[in-house]
């Protein structure tokens, strides 16, 4: 358990050349790391895939928080200058406690892109795909209620149970994954959603399946009438702005490193790295127990 009575940890990095730690319950956070790599091309990244403990989405907030603290301490031992919680579920459960325990560390969270969805929707019906834990979190419920009232937009929420497991197994193209995606996306389309928020960082890995279901439902010519919102780009922008403010951005042109650890299967993380970065990333992936 995380003891909230502990004194704050005043760890702070002043090293512009230090790496950025990015973590998720599994490989999903690589969909965010990809945007970070694109926008902050000189930064070295450390990626932690907690696949041995995935999915987080059906765990209690205290169990998720405990995992987050272990991972952040691991990153601090590697002297990172910033941390990205590349997981909506972990952000909802733990970011408040993480920030209050490490007040001097840059910590960027990931939240379902409800606000960007408001800019896109014309039907004022927005579908939100996320884990059960994210959708039930107080953070999400408060934001949803506030935006609904302000904008008159209806958010149709869909807990996508089992989808993270499929992706963690590397089933990005299987019939079983397509069937599962169909069972979650079709009701959103039936309710009139013209914008779908990918409220879990794993889901961009199956955006092609989501698009296939939209195409089946709407017809080929109308596939573009439904927009998908992935928040990875917004997270990367936020990270860049915080690093610049703190004068911690790395101005060097040297080749950035990408190192990753997993509590699960190394081969799955390696495949996902190749898929996410579309390159043989200069990377090292190791199994670790934590
Ligand atoms: N990628 C995580 C998220 O964004 C998945 C959570 C899980 O492991 O259930 O929520």
Tab-separated table of C-alpha atoms and ligand atoms in Angstrom:
chain	number	residue	atom	x	y	z
A	1	UNK	CA	0.000	0.000	0.000
A	2	UNK	CA	1.099	3.590	-0.585
A	3	UNK	CA	1.535	5.438	2.657
A	4	UNK	CA	0.279	8.976	1.996
A	5	UNK	CA	1.736	10.164	5.289
A	6	UNK	CA	5.239	9.759	3.840
A	7	UNK	CA	7.172	12.983	3.456
A	8	UNK	CA	7.340	14.294	-0.127
A	9	UNK	CA	10.229	13.044	-2.201
A	10	UNK	CA	12.011	16.187	-3.430
A	11	UNK	CA	13.802	14.498	-6.311
A	12	UNK	CA	14.423	16.914	-9.161
A	13	UNK	CA	16.576	16.685	-12.246
A	14	UNK	CA	18.412	19.688	-13.638
A	15	UNK	CA	20.073	17.682	-16.405
A	16	UNK	CA	18.775	18.606	-19.862
A	17	UNK	CA	20.400	15.450	-21.232
A	18	UNK	CA	18.562	13.114	-18.873
A	19	UNK	CA	15.924	10.798	-20.315
A	20	UNK	CA	12.142	10.984	-20.036
A	21	UNK	CA	10.383	8.035	-18.370
A	22	UNK	CA	7.158	6.870	-20.046
A	23	UNK	CA	5.022	4.079	-18.614
A	24	UNK	CA	1.793	2.204	-19.058
A	25	UNK	CA	0.172	-0.996	-17.835
A	26	UNK	CA	1.557	-2.545	-21.013
A	27	UNK	CA	2.434	-1.669	-24.578
A	28	UNK	CA	-0.362	0.896	-24.988
A	29	UNK	CA	1.780	3.806	-23.855
A	30	UNK	CA	3.959	3.295	-26.912
A	31	UNK	CA	1.162	4.994	-28.848
A	32	UNK	CA	2.002	8.078	-26.756
A	33	UNK	CA	5.782	7.531	-26.894
A	34	UNK	CA	5.502	7.573	-30.692
A	35	UNK	CA	4.132	11.132	-30.575
A	36	UNK	CA	6.795	12.167	-28.048
A	37	UNK	CA	9.487	10.799	-30.312
A	38	UNK	CA	8.037	12.735	-33.223
A	39	UNK	CA	7.639	16.054	-31.394
A	40	UNK	CA	10.723	15.845	-29.152
A	41	UNK	CA	13.074	14.132	-31.520
A	42	UNK	CA	16.248	14.779	-29.484
A	43	UNK	CA	15.003	13.288	-26.249
A	44	UNK	CA	16.018	9.873	-24.967
A	45	UNK	CA	13.126	7.786	-23.720
A	46	UNK	CA	12.881	5.079	-21.102
A	47	UNK	CA	9.729	3.000	-21.528
A	48	UNK	CA	8.248	0.772	-18.837
A	49	UNK	CA	5.600	-1.725	-19.901
A	50	UNK	CA	3.966	-3.218	-16.815
A	51	UNK	CA	2.494	-6.069	-18.857
A	52	UNK	CA	2.952	-8.594	-16.054
A	53	UNK	CA	0.296	-6.621	-14.150
A	54	UNK	CA	-1.961	-5.659	-17.092
A	55	UNK	CA	-4.735	-4.879	-17.386
A	56	UNK	CA	-4.961	-2.099	-14.816
A	57	UNK	CA	-8.555	-1.432	-15.843
A	58	UNK	CA	-10.094	-4.066	-13.576
A	59	UNK	CA	-7.847	-3.340	-10.568
A	60	UNK	CA	-8.605	-1.179	-7.539
A	61	UNK	CA	-7.297	2.397	-7.435
A	62	UNK	CA	-4.981	1.506	-4.569
A	63	UNK	CA	-3.499	-1.463	-6.442
A	64	UNK	CA	-2.906	0.718	-9.533
A	65	UNK	CA	-1.412	3.497	-7.401
A	66	UNK	CA	0.973	1.042	-5.801
A	67	UNK	CA	2.246	-0.075	-9.226
A	68	UNK	CA	2.660	3.557	-10.313
A	69	UNK	CA	4.807	4.401	-7.289
A	70	UNK	CA	7.057	1.409	-7.918
A	71	UNK	CA	7.542	2.392	-11.545
A	72	UNK	CA	8.173	6.070	-10.775
A	73	UNK	CA	10.775	5.092	-8.151
A	74	UNK	CA	12.388	2.841	-10.767
A	75	UNK	CA	12.587	5.787	-13.169
A	76	UNK	CA	13.975	8.068	-10.456
A	77	UNK	CA	16.710	5.489	-9.848
A	78	UNK	CA	17.503	6.018	-13.561
A	79	UNK	CA	17.597	9.786	-12.982
A	80	UNK	CA	14.884	10.826	-15.405
A	81	UNK	CA	14.036	14.501	-15.831
A	82	UNK	CA	10.302	13.970	-16.406
A	83	UNK	CA	7.692	11.235	-16.330
A	84	UNK	CA	4.742	10.605	-18.621
A	85	UNK	CA	1.936	8.473	-17.257
A	86	UNK	CA	0.947	7.141	-20.693
A	87	UNK	CA	-2.120	5.416	-19.318
A	88	UNK	CA	-5.566	6.925	-18.796
A	89	UNK	CA	-6.406	4.391	-16.090
A	90	UNK	CA	-3.233	5.069	-14.081
A	91	UNK	CA	-3.663	8.820	-14.508
A	92	UNK	CA	-7.217	8.704	-13.175
A	93	UNK	CA	-6.208	6.526	-10.236
A	94	UNK	CA	-2.847	7.904	-9.196
A	95	UNK	CA	-1.736	11.212	-10.701
A	96	UNK	CA	-2.899	13.360	-7.794
A	97	UNK	CA	-0.943	11.238	-5.305
A	98	UNK	CA	2.089	11.023	-7.593
A	99	UNK	CA	2.245	14.794	-8.005
A	100	UNK	CA	1.843	15.448	-4.314
A	101	UNK	CA	4.536	12.905	-3.418
A	102	UNK	CA	7.021	14.140	-6.069
A	103	UNK	CA	6.267	17.887	-6.126
A	104	UNK	CA	9.445	18.861	-8.000
A	105	UNK	CA	9.245	16.298	-10.753
A	106	UNK	CA	7.542	17.015	-14.082
A	107	UNK	CA	4.714	14.477	-14.338
A	108	UNK	CA	2.418	14.555	-17.366
A	109	UNK	CA	-0.775	12.492	-17.360
A	110	UNK	CA	-3.035	11.167	-20.102
A	111	UNK	CA	-6.776	11.766	-20.069
A	112	UNK	CA	-9.551	10.873	-22.519
A	113	UNK	CA	-9.786	13.698	-25.076
A	114	UNK	CA	-13.273	14.928	-24.255
A	115	UNK	CA	-12.379	18.576	-24.880
A	116	UNK	CA	-10.894	17.998	-28.353
A	117	UNK	CA	-13.977	15.915	-29.155
A	118	UNK	CA	-16.192	18.947	-28.517
A	119	UNK	CA	-14.366	20.774	-31.308
A	120	UNK	CA	-15.026	17.912	-33.736
A	121	UNK	CA	-18.572	16.734	-33.085
A	122	UNK	CA	-21.474	18.031	-35.124
A	123	UNK	CA	-24.073	15.582	-33.867
A	124	UNK	CA	-23.166	16.554	-30.259
A	125	UNK	CA	-22.982	12.878	-29.497
A	126	UNK	CA	-19.505	11.656	-28.607
A	127	UNK	CA	-18.559	8.047	-27.977
A	128	UNK	CA	-15.908	7.339	-25.352
A	129	UNK	CA	-14.066	4.014	-25.353
A	130	UNK	CA	-12.043	3.417	-22.187
A	131	UNK	CA	-11.444	0.969	-19.369
A	132	UNK	CA	-14.106	0.431	-16.724
A	133	UNK	CA	-11.805	1.943	-14.119
A	134	UNK	CA	-11.274	5.171	-16.108
A	135	UNK	CA	-14.998	5.567	-16.813
A	136	UNK	CA	-15.882	5.085	-13.140
A	137	UNK	CA	-13.160	7.391	-11.820
A	138	UNK	CA	-14.154	10.618	-10.100
A	139	UNK	CA	-11.751	12.582	-12.317
A	140	UNK	CA	-13.494	11.404	-15.494
A	141	UNK	CA	-17.051	11.717	-14.130
A	142	UNK	CA	-16.420	15.290	-12.995
A	143	UNK	CA	-14.964	16.373	-16.354
A	144	UNK	CA	-17.736	14.639	-18.310
A	145	UNK	CA	-20.498	16.261	-16.224
A	146	UNK	CA	-18.916	19.705	-16.530
A	147	UNK	CA	-18.405	19.513	-20.314
A	148	UNK	CA	-21.866	18.036	-20.873
A	149	UNK	CA	-23.518	20.884	-19.020
A	150	UNK	CA	-21.413	23.577	-20.674
A	151	UNK	CA	-21.716	22.293	-24.241
A	152	UNK	CA	-24.950	20.278	-24.354
A	153	UNK	CA	-22.936	17.350	-25.745
A	154	UNK	CA	-23.941	13.833	-24.813
A	155	UNK	CA	-21.079	11.461	-24.035
A	156	UNK	CA	-21.887	7.783	-24.640
A	157	UNK	CA	-19.394	5.741	-22.623
A	158	UNK	CA	-18.314	2.230	-23.480
A	159	UNK	CA	-16.118	0.146	-21.178
A	160	UNK	CA	-14.123	-2.079	-23.531
A	161	UNK	CA	-13.523	-5.062	-21.278
A	162	UNK	CA	-11.030	-7.543	-22.704
A	163	UNK	CA	-9.691	-5.282	-25.446
A	164	UNK	CA	-6.464	-4.434	-23.624
A	165	UNK	CA	-5.865	-8.190	-23.121
A	166	UNK	CA	-6.246	-8.823	-26.857
A	167	UNK	CA	-3.757	-6.080	-27.683
A	168	UNK	CA	-1.329	-7.266	-24.998
A	169	UNK	CA	-1.450	-10.700	-26.610
A	170	UNK	CA	-0.392	-9.072	-29.862
A	171	UNK	CA	-3.754	-9.806	-31.532
A	172	UNK	CA	-3.965	-6.642	-33.578
A	173	UNK	CA	-5.545	-8.252	-36.641
A	174	UNK	CA	-7.408	-11.324	-35.385
A	175	UNK	CA	-11.088	-12.080	-35.959
A	176	UNK	CA	-11.582	-12.260	-32.192
A	177	UNK	CA	-10.243	-8.712	-31.790
A	178	UNK	CA	-12.393	-7.472	-34.671
A	179	UNK	CA	-15.511	-9.086	-33.138
A	180	UNK	CA	-14.768	-7.487	-29.795
A	181	UNK	CA	-14.193	-4.073	-31.361
A	182	UNK	CA	-17.421	-4.473	-33.361
A	183	UNK	CA	-19.387	-5.248	-30.201
A	184	UNK	CA	-18.118	-2.028	-28.576
A	185	UNK	CA	-18.142	0.384	-31.504
A	186	UNK	CA	-21.481	-0.526	-33.137
A	187	UNK	CA	-23.613	0.648	-30.164
A	188	UNK	CA	-21.820	4.019	-30.242
A	189	UNK	CA	-22.633	4.428	-33.929
A	190	UNK	CA	-26.229	3.313	-33.341
A	191	UNK	CA	-26.549	6.066	-30.739
A	192	UNK	CA	-25.413	8.636	-33.323
A	193	UNK	CA	-21.810	9.287	-32.254
A	194	UNK	CA	-19.860	11.114	-34.973
A	195	UNK	CA	-16.711	11.349	-32.844
A	196	UNK	CA	-15.101	8.559	-30.850
A	197	UNK	CA	-12.571	9.241	-28.120
A	198	UNK	CA	-9.884	6.585	-27.714
A	199	UNK	CA	-9.726	6.870	-23.921
A	200	UNK	CA	-7.110	4.163	-23.475
A	201	UNK	CA	-3.635	4.352	-24.929
A	202	UNK	CA	-3.835	0.757	-26.150
A	203	UNK	CA	-6.685	1.500	-28.556
A	204	UNK	CA	-4.700	3.381	-31.245
A	205	UNK	CA	-3.082	-0.020	-31.909
A	206	UNK	CA	-6.473	-1.236	-33.173
A	207	UNK	CA	-7.664	1.988	-34.803
A	208	UNK	CA	-7.669	0.090	-38.142
A	209	UNK	CA	-10.260	-2.320	-36.668
A	210	UNK	CA	-12.357	0.550	-35.346
A	211	UNK	CA	-12.246	2.149	-38.800
A	212	UNK	CA	-13.228	-1.164	-40.376
A	213	UNK	CA	-16.326	-1.356	-38.151
A	214	UNK	CA	-17.212	2.263	-38.966
A	215	UNK	CA	-16.838	1.425	-42.661
A	216	UNK	CA	-19.096	-1.648	-42.300
A	217	UNK	CA	-21.726	0.399	-40.502
A	218	UNK	CA	-21.623	3.630	-42.485
A	219	UNK	CA	-20.451	2.437	-45.884
A	220	UNK	CA	-17.152	3.191	-47.535
A	221	UNK	CA	-17.997	6.751	-48.587
A	222	UNK	CA	-19.027	7.789	-45.093
A	223	UNK	CA	-16.134	6.292	-43.103
A	224	UNK	CA	-14.587	9.747	-42.639
A	225	UNK	CA	-17.794	11.089	-41.128
A	226	UNK	CA	-16.735	9.562	-37.795
A	227	UNK	CA	-13.578	11.012	-36.254
A	228	UNK	CA	-11.275	9.235	-33.824
A	229	UNK	CA	-9.570	11.221	-31.060
A	230	UNK	CA	-6.167	10.019	-29.861
A	231	UNK	CA	-4.601	12.187	-27.139
A	232	UNK	CA	-0.984	11.135	-27.673
A	233	UNK	CA	-0.164	14.266	-29.655
A	234	UNK	CA	-1.629	16.564	-26.961
A	235	UNK	CA	0.419	14.773	-24.285
A	236	UNK	CA	3.609	15.265	-26.311
A	237	UNK	CA	2.825	18.989	-26.753
A	238	UNK	CA	2.199	19.421	-23.030
A	239	UNK	CA	5.453	17.622	-22.197
A	240	UNK	CA	7.408	19.828	-24.567
A	241	UNK	CA	5.972	22.986	-23.111
A	242	UNK	CA	6.747	21.913	-19.505
A	243	UNK	CA	10.318	20.943	-20.427
A	244	UNK	CA	10.838	24.280	-22.186
A	245	UNK	CA	9.442	26.231	-19.237
A	246	UNK	CA	11.821	24.398	-16.897
A	247	UNK	CA	14.695	24.799	-19.395
A	248	UNK	CA	15.065	21.052	-19.414
A	249	UNK	CA	14.541	20.377	-23.110
A	250	UNK	CA	17.485	18.692	-24.777
A	251	UNK	CA	18.831	20.905	-27.566
A	252	UNK	CA	21.379	18.360	-28.808
A	253	UNK	CA	21.250	16.746	-32.209
A	254	UNK	CA	22.751	13.492	-30.922
A	255	UNK	CA	20.963	10.185	-31.544
A	256	UNK	CA	18.388	9.712	-28.808
A	257	UNK	CA	18.250	6.400	-26.972
A	258	UNK	CA	15.176	4.260	-26.424
A	259	UNK	CA	15.416	1.728	-23.636
A	260	UNK	CA	12.523	-0.321	-22.355
A	261	UNK	CA	11.694	-2.721	-19.588
A	262	UNK	CA	8.763	-5.012	-19.130
A	263	UNK	CA	7.328	-7.140	-16.366
A	264	UNK	CA	5.796	-9.287	-19.128
A	265	UNK	CA	6.954	-10.749	-22.430
A	266	UNK	CA	9.940	-9.111	-24.088
A	267	UNK	CA	8.969	-10.305	-27.601
A	268	UNK	CA	5.574	-8.560	-27.406
A	269	UNK	CA	7.169	-5.279	-26.372
A	270	UNK	CA	9.744	-5.552	-29.158
A	271	UNK	CA	7.015	-6.147	-31.754
A	272	UNK	CA	5.015	-3.233	-30.411
A	273	UNK	CA	8.082	-0.986	-30.523
A	274	UNK	CA	8.571	-1.802	-34.171
A	275	UNK	CA	4.853	-1.305	-34.865
A	276	UNK	CA	4.692	2.017	-32.978
A	277	UNK	CA	7.899	3.536	-34.270
A	278	UNK	CA	7.858	1.999	-37.739
A	279	UNK	CA	11.603	1.675	-37.483
A	280	UNK	CA	14.066	-0.685	-35.939
A	281	UNK	CA	14.269	1.641	-32.973
A	282	UNK	CA	17.679	1.948	-31.407
A	283	UNK	CA	16.433	0.118	-28.425
A	284	UNK	CA	17.122	-2.392	-25.748
A	285	UNK	CA	14.291	-4.252	-24.042
A	286	UNK	CA	14.790	-6.177	-20.831
A	287	UNK	CA	12.620	-8.216	-18.517
A	288	UNK	CA	12.469	-6.865	-14.974
A	289	UNK	CA	10.631	-7.760	-11.796
A	290	UNK	CA	9.284	-4.912	-9.715
B	1	LIG	N1	-3.346	1.869	-21.657
B	1	LIG	C1	-4.158	1.873	-20.466
B	1	LIG	C2	-5.076	3.090	-20.470
B	1	LIG	O1	-4.810	4.039	-21.168
B	1	LIG	C3	-4.818	0.546	-20.337
B	1	LIG	C4	-5.286	0.246	-18.978
B	1	LIG	C5	-5.393	-1.213	-18.643
B	1	LIG	O2	-4.361	-1.840	-18.515
B	1	LIG	O3	-6.508	-1.699	-18.449
B	1	LIG	O4	-6.037	3.144	-19.760
